[in-house]
Amino acid sequence: MTEETLTLYDDLVREFTHNYPRGARLLAVASIDADRSRVFASHLAEAMERQGIDTRQVTAEGRDEAALRTEVVEPFRAERPDAAILISGDTELLTPEIRGLWHHTLWLVAGDERPYTAASAIVDVTDPAHPTRRFADFCAVPPSVKP
């Protein structure tokens, strides 16, 4: 991994921990490709561990809102009071019914995919070895892809 790529992951973690410095913190990593989200979340978890954050990674695969609450969110809050959990998955993580579960959300785009404007941050992973933070002008962005 290049120094620039490590810096991107570290910067994303610093932004998250600046806004949510302690407690049971939940960060969702989503895209139209759940595998893409899982790989990115894995690298992000490594960055969190480098910064001394107790981190757990979970995939949302096959879980609806109720299952995410009972199988992931509630046990995490009960058992890991000062840690972060990374939930990776597809577009379902950012539906209006579910996105309120997360403190912070990352939306990954590649190629000509449209950014999802409800995300806390957008990262372009067209070249997965060199992800880039994308700062979209939300006034000019077409309506989000419906998750």
XYZ file of C-alpha atoms in Angstrom:
147
model
C 0.000 0.000 0.000
C 1.401 3.416 -0.939
C 2.012 6.180 1.588
C -0.754 8.198 -0.091
C -3.228 5.334 0.300
C -2.289 4.797 3.950
C -2.799 8.521 4.514
C -6.285 8.372 2.984
C -7.340 5.560 5.328
C -5.760 7.319 8.311
C -7.502 10.590 7.409
C -10.888 8.864 7.163
C -10.326 7.341 10.606
C -9.259 10.706 12.068
C -12.399 12.359 10.697
C -14.563 9.624 12.203
C -12.861 9.735 15.610
C -12.872 13.533 15.659
C -16.660 13.488 15.347
C -17.155 10.357 17.487
C -14.224 10.194 19.923
C -15.453 7.455 22.265
C -18.184 4.986 23.031
C -19.722 2.265 20.904
C -19.269 3.798 17.455
C -20.735 2.375 14.265
C -19.371 3.101 10.800
C -20.962 1.696 7.646
C -19.002 1.152 4.425
C -21.369 0.701 1.487
C -21.352 0.508 -2.295
C -23.214 -1.259 -5.058
C -20.706 -4.109 -4.635
C -20.672 -5.709 -1.159
C -17.279 -7.358 -1.798
C -15.779 -3.972 -2.653
C -17.136 -2.620 0.636
C -15.772 -5.572 2.608
C -12.241 -5.169 1.228
C -12.235 -1.414 1.848
C -13.597 -1.908 5.381
C -10.796 -4.382 6.057
C -8.169 -1.770 5.157
C -10.027 0.827 7.210
C -10.060 -1.553 10.197
C -6.275 -1.867 9.895
C -5.998 1.941 9.972
C -8.190 2.060 13.075
C -6.041 -0.544 14.801
C -2.894 1.445 13.874
C -4.467 4.410 15.666
C -5.188 2.323 18.757
C -8.928 1.903 18.230
C -10.454 -1.391 19.291
C -12.178 -2.423 16.057
C -14.498 -5.176 14.947
C -15.570 -5.830 11.355
C -18.925 -7.327 10.342
C -20.666 -7.828 7.009
C -24.327 -6.976 6.634
C -24.793 -9.841 4.202
C -28.266 -11.348 4.488
C -29.350 -9.138 7.385
C -32.417 -6.909 7.304
C -32.935 -3.955 9.650
C -34.225 -6.109 12.522
C -31.318 -8.535 12.217
C -28.767 -5.716 12.066
C -30.239 -4.290 15.265
C -30.467 -7.566 17.209
C -27.395 -9.386 15.856
C -24.945 -6.507 15.451
C -25.871 -3.149 16.982
C -27.426 -4.150 20.323
C -24.815 -6.783 21.304
C -21.988 -4.458 20.254
C -23.269 -1.600 22.369
C -23.762 -3.938 25.321
C -20.377 -5.699 25.092
C -17.919 -3.173 23.625
C -18.554 0.231 25.150
C -15.412 1.987 23.853
C -14.770 0.525 20.423
C -15.708 0.902 16.785
C -17.500 -1.515 14.537
C -17.263 -1.431 10.752
C -20.303 -2.780 8.950
C -19.732 -3.433 5.252
C -22.368 -4.173 2.681
C -24.262 -3.041 -0.348
C -26.710 -0.196 -0.919
C -29.112 -1.521 1.720
C -26.930 -0.022 4.462
C -27.912 3.472 3.368
C -31.645 3.034 2.910
C -33.678 5.543 4.937
C -34.835 2.755 7.266
C -31.315 1.587 8.130
C -28.884 4.484 7.718
C -29.916 6.013 11.042
C -28.220 3.111 12.847
C -24.749 4.353 11.866
C -22.790 7.250 13.300
C -20.804 7.686 10.092
C -21.149 6.302 6.562
C -18.747 5.872 3.658
C -20.022 5.403 0.122
C -17.611 3.850 -2.374
C -17.909 4.682 -6.066
C -16.046 3.349 -9.096
C -16.024 4.553 -12.678
C -19.163 6.452 -13.625
C -21.208 5.436 -10.581
C -23.073 8.294 -8.989
C -22.242 9.305 -5.443
C -24.804 8.656 -2.751
C -25.274 12.085 -1.238
C -26.609 10.858 2.128
C -23.185 9.405 2.971
C -20.850 11.166 5.399
C -17.958 10.697 2.963
C -17.505 9.490 -0.612
C -14.427 7.564 -1.742
C -13.592 6.790 -5.372
C -12.207 3.258 -5.649
C -12.012 3.061 -9.437
C -8.388 2.073 -8.823
C -8.664 0.054 -5.583
C -4.918 0.362 -4.959
C -5.225 4.166 -5.013
C -8.569 5.228 -3.493
C -9.363 8.936 -3.554
C -11.650 10.997 -1.357
C -14.303 12.688 -3.465
C -15.816 15.972 -2.341
C -18.970 16.335 -4.399
C -20.750 19.630 -4.957
C -24.095 18.402 -3.703
C -25.890 21.309 -5.370
C -24.675 20.022 -8.736
C -24.895 16.285 -8.132
C -27.830 14.549 -9.807
C -30.221 12.808 -7.418
C -28.654 9.856 -5.636
C -28.917 6.368 -6.914
C -31.867 4.876 -5.148
C -30.389 2.276 -2.819
